Tab-separated table of C-alpha atoms in Angstrom:
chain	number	residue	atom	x	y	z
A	1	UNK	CA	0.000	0.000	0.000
A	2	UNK	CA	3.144	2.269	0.859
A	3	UNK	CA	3.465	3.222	-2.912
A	4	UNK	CA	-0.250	3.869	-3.735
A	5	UNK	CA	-0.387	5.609	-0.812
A	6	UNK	CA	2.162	7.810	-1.740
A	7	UNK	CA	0.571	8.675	-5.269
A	8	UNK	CA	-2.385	9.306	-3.682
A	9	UNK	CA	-1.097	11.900	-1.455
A	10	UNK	CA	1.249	13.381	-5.222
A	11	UNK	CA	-2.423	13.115	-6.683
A	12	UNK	CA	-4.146	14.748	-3.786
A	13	UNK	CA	-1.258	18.073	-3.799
A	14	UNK	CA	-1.625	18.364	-7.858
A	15	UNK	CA	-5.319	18.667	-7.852
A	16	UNK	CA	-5.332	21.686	-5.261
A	17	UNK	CA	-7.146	24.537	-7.045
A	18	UNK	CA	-5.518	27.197	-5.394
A	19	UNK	CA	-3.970	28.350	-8.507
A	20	UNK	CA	-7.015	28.593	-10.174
A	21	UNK	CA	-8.803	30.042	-6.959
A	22	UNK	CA	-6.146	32.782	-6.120
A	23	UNK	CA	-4.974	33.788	-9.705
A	24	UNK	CA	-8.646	34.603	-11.722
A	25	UNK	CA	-10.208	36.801	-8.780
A	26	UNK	CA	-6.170	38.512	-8.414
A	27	UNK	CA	-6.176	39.096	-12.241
A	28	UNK	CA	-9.664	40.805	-11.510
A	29	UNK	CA	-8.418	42.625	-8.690
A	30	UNK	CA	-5.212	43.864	-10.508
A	31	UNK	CA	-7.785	44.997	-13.817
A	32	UNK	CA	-9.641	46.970	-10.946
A	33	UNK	CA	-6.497	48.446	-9.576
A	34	UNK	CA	-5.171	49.349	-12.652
A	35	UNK	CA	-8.127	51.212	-13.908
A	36	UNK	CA	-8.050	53.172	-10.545
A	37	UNK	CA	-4.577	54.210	-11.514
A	38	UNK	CA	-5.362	56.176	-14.205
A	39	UNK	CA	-8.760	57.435	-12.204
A	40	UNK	CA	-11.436	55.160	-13.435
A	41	UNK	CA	-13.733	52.907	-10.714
A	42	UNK	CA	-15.412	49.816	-11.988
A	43	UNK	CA	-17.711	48.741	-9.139
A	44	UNK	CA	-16.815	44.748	-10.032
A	45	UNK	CA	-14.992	42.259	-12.069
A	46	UNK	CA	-18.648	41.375	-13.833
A	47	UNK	CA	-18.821	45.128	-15.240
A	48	UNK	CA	-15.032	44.856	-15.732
A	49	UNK	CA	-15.777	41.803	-18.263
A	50	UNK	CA	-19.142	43.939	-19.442
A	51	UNK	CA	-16.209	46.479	-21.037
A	52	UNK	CA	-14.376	44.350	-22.717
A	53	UNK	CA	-17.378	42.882	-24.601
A	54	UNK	CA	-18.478	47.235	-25.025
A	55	UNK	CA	-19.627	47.207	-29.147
A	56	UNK	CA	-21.874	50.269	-28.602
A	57	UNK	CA	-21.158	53.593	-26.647
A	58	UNK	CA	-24.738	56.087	-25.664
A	59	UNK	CA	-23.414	59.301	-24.646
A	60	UNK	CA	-25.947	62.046	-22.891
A	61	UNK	CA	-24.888	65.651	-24.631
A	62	UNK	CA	-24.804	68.295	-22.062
A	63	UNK	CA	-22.008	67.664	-19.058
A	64	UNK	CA	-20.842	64.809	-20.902
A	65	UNK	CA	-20.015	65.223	-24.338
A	66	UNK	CA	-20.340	69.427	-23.929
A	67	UNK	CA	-18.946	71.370	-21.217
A	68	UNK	CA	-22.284	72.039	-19.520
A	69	UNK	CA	-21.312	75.436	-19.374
A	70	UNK	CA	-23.870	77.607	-20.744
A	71	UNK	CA	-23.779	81.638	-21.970
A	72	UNK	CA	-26.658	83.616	-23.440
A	73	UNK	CA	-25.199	84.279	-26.403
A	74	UNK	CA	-28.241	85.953	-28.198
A	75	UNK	CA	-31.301	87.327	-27.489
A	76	UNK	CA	-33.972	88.150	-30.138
A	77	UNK	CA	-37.255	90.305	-28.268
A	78	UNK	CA	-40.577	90.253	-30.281
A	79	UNK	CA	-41.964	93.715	-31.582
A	80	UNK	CA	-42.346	96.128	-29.140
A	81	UNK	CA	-40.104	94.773	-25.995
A	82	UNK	CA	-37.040	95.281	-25.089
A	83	UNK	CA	-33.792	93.147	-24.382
A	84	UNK	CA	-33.542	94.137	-21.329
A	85	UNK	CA	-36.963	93.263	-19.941
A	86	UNK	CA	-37.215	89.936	-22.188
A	87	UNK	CA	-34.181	88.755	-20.054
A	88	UNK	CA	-35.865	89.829	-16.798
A	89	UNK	CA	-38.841	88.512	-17.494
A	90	UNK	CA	-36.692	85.397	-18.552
A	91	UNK	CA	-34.154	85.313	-15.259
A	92	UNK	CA	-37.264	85.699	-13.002
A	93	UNK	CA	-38.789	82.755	-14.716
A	94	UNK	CA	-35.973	80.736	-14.056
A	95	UNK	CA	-35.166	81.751	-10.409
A	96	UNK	CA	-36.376	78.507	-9.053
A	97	UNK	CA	-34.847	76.277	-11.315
A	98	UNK	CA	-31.262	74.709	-10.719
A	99	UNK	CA	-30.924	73.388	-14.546
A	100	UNK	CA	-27.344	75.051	-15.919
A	101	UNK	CA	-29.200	76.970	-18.543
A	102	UNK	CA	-31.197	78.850	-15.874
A	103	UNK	CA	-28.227	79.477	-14.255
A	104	UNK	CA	-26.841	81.026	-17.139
A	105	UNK	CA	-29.506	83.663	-17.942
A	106	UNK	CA	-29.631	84.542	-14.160
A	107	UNK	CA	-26.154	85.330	-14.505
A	108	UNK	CA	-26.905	86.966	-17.403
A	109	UNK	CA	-29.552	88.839	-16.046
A	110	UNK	CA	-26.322	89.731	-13.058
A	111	UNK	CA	-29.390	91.110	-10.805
A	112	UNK	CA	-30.524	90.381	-7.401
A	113	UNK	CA	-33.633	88.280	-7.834
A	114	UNK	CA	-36.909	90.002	-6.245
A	115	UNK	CA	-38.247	86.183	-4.962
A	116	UNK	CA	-41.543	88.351	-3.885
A	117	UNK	CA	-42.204	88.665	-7.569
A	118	UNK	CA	-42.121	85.630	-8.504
A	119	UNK	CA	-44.753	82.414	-7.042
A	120	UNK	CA	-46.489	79.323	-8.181
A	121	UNK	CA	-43.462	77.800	-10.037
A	122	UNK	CA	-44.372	74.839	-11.856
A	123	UNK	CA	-41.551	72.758	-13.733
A	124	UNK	CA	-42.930	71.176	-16.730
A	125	UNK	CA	-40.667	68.009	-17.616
A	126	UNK	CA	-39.249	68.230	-21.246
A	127	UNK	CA	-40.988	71.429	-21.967
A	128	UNK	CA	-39.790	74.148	-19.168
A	129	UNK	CA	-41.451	76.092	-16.226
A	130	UNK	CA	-44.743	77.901	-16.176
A	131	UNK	CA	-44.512	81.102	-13.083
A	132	UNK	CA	-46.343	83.505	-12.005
A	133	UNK	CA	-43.638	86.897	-12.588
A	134	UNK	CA	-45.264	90.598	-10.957
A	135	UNK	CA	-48.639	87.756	-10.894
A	136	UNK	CA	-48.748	87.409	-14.613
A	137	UNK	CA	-48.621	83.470	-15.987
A	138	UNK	CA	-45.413	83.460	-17.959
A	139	UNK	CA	-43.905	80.805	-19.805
A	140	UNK	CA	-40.427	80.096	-20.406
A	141	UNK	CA	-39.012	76.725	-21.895
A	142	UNK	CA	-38.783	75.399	-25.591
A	143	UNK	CA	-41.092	75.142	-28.634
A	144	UNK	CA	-43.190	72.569	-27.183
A	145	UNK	CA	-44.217	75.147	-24.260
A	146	UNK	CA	-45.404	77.535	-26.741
A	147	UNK	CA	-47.453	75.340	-28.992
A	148	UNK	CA	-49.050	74.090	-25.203
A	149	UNK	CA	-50.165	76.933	-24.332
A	150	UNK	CA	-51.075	77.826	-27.865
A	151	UNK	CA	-48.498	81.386	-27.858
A	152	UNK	CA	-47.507	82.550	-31.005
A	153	UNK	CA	-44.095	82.877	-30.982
A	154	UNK	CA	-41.171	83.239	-33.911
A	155	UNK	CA	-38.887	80.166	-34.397
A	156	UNK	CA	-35.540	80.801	-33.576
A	157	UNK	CA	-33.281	79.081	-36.060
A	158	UNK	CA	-29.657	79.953	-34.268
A	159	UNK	CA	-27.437	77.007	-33.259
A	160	UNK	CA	-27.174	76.653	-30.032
A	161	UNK	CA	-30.333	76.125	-27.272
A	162	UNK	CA	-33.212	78.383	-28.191
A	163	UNK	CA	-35.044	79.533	-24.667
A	164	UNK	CA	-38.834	80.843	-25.962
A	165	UNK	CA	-40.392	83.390	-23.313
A	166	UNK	CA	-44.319	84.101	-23.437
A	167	UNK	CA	-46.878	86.292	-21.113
A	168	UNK	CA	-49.989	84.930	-21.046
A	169	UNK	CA	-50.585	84.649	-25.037
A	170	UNK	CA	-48.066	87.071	-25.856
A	171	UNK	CA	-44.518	85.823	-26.989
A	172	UNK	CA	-41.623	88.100	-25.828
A	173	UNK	CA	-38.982	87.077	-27.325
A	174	UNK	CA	-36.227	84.121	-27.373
A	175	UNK	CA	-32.890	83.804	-25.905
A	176	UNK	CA	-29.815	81.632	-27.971
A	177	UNK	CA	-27.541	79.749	-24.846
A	178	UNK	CA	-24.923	78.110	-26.550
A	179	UNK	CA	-22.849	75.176	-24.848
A	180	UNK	CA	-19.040	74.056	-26.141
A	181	UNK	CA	-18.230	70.902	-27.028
A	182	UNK	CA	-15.641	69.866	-24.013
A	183	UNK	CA	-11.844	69.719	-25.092
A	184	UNK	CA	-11.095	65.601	-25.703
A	185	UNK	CA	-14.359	64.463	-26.708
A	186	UNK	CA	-14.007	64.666	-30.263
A	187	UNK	CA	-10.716	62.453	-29.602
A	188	UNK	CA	-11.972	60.359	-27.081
A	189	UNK	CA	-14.381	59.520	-30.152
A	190	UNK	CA	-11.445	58.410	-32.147
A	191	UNK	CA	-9.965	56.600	-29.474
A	192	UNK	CA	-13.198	54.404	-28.762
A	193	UNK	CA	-13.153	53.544	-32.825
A	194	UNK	CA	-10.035	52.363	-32.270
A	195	UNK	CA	-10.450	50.141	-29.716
A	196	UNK	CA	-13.454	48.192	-31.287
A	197	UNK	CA	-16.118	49.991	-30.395
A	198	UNK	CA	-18.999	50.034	-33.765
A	199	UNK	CA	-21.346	52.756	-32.675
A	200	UNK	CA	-21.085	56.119	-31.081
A	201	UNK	CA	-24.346	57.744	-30.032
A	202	UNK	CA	-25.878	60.743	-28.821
A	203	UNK	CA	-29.102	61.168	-27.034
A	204	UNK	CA	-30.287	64.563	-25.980
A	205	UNK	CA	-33.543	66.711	-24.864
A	206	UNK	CA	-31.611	69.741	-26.777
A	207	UNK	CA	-33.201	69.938	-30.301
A	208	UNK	CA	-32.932	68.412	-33.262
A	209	UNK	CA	-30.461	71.380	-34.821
A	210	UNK	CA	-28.005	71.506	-31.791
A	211	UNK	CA	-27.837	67.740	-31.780
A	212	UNK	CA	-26.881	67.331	-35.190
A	213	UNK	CA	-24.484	70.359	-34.807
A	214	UNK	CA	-22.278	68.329	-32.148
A	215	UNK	CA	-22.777	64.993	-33.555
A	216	UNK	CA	-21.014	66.044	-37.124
A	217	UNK	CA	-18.318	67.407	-35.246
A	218	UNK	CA	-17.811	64.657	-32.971
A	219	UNK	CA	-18.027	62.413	-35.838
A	220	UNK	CA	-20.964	60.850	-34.106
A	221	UNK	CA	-22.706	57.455	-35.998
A	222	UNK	CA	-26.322	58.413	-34.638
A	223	UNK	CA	-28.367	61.112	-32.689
A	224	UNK	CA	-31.752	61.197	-31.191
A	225	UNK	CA	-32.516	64.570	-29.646
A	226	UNK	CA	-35.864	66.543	-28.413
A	227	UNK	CA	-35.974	63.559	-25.798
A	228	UNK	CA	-37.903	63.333	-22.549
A	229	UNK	CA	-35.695	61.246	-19.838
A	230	UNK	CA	-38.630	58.503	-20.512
A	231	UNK	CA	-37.547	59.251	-24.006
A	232	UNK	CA	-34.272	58.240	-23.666
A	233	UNK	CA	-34.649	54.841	-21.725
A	234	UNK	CA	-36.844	53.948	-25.064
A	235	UNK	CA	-33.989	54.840	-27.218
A	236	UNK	CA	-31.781	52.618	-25.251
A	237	UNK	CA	-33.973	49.789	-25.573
A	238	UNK	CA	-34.293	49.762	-28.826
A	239	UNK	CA	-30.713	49.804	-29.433
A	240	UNK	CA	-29.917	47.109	-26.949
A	241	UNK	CA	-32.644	44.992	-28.785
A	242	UNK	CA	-30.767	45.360	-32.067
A	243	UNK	CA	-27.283	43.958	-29.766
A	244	UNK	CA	-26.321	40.554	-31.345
A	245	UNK	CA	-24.698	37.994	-28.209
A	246	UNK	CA	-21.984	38.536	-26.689
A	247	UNK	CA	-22.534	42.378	-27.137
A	248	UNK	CA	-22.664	45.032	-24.844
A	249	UNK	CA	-23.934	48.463	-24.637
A	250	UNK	CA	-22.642	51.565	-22.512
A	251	UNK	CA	-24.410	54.706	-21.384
A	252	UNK	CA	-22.218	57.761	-20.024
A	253	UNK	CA	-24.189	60.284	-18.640
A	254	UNK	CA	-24.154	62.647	-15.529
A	255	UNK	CA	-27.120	64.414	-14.644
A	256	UNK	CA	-30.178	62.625	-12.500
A	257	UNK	CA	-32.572	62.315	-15.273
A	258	UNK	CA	-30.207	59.737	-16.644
A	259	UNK	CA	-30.194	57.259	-13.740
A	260	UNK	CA	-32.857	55.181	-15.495
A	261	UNK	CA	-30.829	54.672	-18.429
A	262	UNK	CA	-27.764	54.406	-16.657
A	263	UNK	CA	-29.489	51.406	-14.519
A	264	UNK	CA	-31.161	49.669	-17.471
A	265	UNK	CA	-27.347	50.042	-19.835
A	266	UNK	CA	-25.683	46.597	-19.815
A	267	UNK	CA	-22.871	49.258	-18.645
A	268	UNK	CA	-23.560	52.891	-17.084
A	269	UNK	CA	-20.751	54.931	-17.056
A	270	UNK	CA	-21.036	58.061	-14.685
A	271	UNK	CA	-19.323	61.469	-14.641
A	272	UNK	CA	-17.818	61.533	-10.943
A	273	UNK	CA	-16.474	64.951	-10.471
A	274	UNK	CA	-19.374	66.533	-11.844
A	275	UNK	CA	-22.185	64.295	-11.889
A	276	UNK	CA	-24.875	64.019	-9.897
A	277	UNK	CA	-25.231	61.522	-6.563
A	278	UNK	CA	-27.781	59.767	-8.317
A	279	UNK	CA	-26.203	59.200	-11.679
A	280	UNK	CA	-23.302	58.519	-9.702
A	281	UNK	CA	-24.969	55.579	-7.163
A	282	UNK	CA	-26.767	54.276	-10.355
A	283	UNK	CA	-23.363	54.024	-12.281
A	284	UNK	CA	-21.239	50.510	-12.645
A	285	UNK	CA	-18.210	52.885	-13.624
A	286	UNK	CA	-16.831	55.921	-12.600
A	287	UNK	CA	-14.740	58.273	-14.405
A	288	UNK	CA	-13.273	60.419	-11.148
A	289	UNK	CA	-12.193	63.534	-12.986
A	290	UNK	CA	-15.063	63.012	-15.880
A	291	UNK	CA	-12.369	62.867	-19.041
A	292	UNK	CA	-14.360	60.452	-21.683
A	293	UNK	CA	-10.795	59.718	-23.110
A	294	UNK	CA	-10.417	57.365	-20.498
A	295	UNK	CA	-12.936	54.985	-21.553
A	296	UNK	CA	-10.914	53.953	-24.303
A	297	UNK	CA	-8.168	53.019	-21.789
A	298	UNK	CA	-10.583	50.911	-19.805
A	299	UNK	CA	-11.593	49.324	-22.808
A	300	UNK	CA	-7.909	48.058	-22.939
A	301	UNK	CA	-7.513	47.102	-19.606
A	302	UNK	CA	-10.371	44.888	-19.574
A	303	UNK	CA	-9.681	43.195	-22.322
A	304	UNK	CA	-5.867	42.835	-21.517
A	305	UNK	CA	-7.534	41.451	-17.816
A	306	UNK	CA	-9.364	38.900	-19.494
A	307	UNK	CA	-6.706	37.733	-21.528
A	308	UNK	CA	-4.389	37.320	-18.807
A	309	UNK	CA	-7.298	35.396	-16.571
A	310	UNK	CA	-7.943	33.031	-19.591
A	311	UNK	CA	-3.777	32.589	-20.325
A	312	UNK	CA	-4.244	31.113	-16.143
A	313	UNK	CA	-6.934	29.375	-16.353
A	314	UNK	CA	-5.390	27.174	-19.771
A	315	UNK	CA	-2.066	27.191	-18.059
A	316	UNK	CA	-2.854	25.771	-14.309
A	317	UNK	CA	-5.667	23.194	-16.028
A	318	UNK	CA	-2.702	22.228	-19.284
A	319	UNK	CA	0.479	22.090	-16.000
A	320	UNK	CA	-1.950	20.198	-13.642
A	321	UNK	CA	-3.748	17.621	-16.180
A	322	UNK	CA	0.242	16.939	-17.395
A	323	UNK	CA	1.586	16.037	-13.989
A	324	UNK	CA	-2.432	14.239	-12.218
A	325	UNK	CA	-1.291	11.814	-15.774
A	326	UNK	CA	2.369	11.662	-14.731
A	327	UNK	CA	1.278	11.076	-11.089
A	328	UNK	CA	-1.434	8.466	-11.800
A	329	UNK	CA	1.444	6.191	-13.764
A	330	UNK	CA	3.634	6.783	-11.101
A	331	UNK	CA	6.491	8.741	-13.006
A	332	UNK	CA	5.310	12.368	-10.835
A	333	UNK	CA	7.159	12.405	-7.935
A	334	UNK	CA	6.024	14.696	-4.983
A	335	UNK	CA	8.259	18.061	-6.327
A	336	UNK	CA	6.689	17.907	-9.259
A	337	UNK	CA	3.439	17.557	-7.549
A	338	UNK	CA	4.466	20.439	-5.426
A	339	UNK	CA	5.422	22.259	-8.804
A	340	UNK	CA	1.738	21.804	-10.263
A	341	UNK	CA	0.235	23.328	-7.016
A	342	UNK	CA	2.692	26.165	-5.821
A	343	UNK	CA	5.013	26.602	-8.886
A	344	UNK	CA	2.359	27.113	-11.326
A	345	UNK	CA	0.134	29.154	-8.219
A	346	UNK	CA	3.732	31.541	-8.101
A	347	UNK	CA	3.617	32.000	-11.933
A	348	UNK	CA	-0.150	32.540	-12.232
A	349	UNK	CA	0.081	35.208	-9.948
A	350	UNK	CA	2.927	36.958	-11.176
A	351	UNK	CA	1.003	36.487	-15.164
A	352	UNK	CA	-1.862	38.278	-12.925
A	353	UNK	CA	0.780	41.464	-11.908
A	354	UNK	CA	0.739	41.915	-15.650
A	355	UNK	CA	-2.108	43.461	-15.538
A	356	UNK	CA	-0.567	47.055	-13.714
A	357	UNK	CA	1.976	47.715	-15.961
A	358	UNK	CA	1.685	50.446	-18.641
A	359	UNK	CA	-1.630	50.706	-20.919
């Protein structure tokens, strides 16, 4: 028995799965880490893998592919009123509002808001607010406001986001706020092309002019714009219905109307620095200091993770299915047994380190 014995015990050692057990999660861990480095958090290997397999990229416009930093660049009164109370009218309007391009007439306006002017705010989603300013009903939001409440006003056809302004049935006037695209995106575009990705896409509630404005200078493959957030999960779905298997799809967005999508994404990327808590929580990866261009990188890293996990898994199963045949004959002896378990544990890890070094 002495000699069975023995191989049993050689057979028992080989067949350990620690290298298999400590080498896949560390090659996980070390795809993690390494996307940290460079200031990107992925919440989990599983949305680590989800990257790798990325074929289709949803961006949200404004914070994420545009600066989010809006300036009234233009303002066109109707007959008969002037610029200076169409953007009074217009800052008042807004004073309850937190959306960027409020902000950006108030400071445009550069006045000390009366609040006792202003009462009965109402935010209509997708269209804008309807207020009571000096206890006249005034409207202030897009086209779709206006035709609501049935105002005739003058389409504005300057690039950039048109803000329509209306009294009761009287239009007052419009004011252009114009947004930049931010500095990287157009490259970060590039970059994603480069790494596999098939589709770019743009979904936005600005309208249909704007939209198309950024996407041709992005070099975008699709936009949907004069969406509702509602609007936008539909949009999603219908693109993640066309996916083929083995595909996935990404959202980036920032703002908290784009929680929903980021949840229902097979990946939701999130703006961190800017974003909102929502967007944020909702997110399976981070981008810290909100640069797009990263993406790309992650992209790598994932799929450079994956690689390394797989080169592993072949090598411990090839090294230990060698040596359990070498030990069931009786030609393993119990260093090479020792070998199969800890000498090919040793090397799986260090394959794993691989995963750190420069992307």
């Amino acid at each position: 028995f002495a000699e069975w014995i023995q191989r049993a015990c050689i057979f028992l050692v080989i067949s350990c799965p620690c290298a298999l057990v400590i080498s896949v999660p560390l090659g996980f861990f070390g795809g993690i880490g390494a996307a940290s480095k460079i200031g990107v958090l992925v919440k989990g290997s599983n949305f680590l893998e989800a990257v790798a397999e990325m074929t289709t990229i949803v961006f949200d416009k404004t914070g994420t592919l545009t600066k989010g930093e809006f300036k009234v660049t233009e303002m066109k009164p109707a007959g008969g009123v002037s610029e200076d109370k169409l953007l009074e009218v217009a800052a008042l309007g807004e004073s309850y509002s937190n959306h960027p391009i409020a902000g950006s007439i108030i400071e445009a306006y550069g006045k000390e808001i009366e609040r006792s002017r202003v009462s009965e705010a109402v935010e209509i989603a997708g269209h804008g607010v309807q207020i009571l300013v000096d206890g006249v009903m005034t409207y202030v939001g897009n086209e779709k406001l206006m035709k609501k409440q049935s105002i005739a006003y003058e389409p504005c056809e300057s690039a950039g986001t048109v803000v329509y302004v209306g009294q009761e049935q009287t239009f007052l006037g419009a004011l252009v706020i114009s947004d930049t695209v931010k500095q990287g995106a157009a490259e970060a575009i590039h970059k994603m092309k480069n790494v596999g990705v098939k589709k770019c896409v743009m979904l936005t509630g600005d309208r249909e002019k704007t939209a198309k404005h950024v996407a041709d200078e992005l070099k975008l493959d699709e936009v949907h714009a004069e969406l509702l957030p509602g609007d936008k999960v539909d949009e999603v779905e219908k693109l993640l219905s066309a996916q083929k298997d083995g595909e996935r799809l990404a959202f980036v967005g920032d703002g908290i109307n784009d929680a929903p999508v980021l949840t229902r994404a097979d990946i939701g990327i999130a703006m961190g620095s800017l974003g909102s808590d929502a967007a944020i929580e909702a997110a399976d990866v981070v981008l810290m200091d909100d640069d797009i261009r990263k993406i790309a990188s992650t992209v790598l890293i994932s799929r450079k993770t994956l690689r390394i996990v797989k080169q592993n898994i072949v090598f411990a199963l090839a090294v230990k299915a060698v040596v359990l045949l070498l030990g069931a004959i009786g030609v393993a002896n119990m260093w090479e047994a020792v070998f199969a378990d800890v000498g090919v544990s040793v090397l799986a890890i260090l394959n794993s380190m691989r995963v750190m070094k420069n992307h």
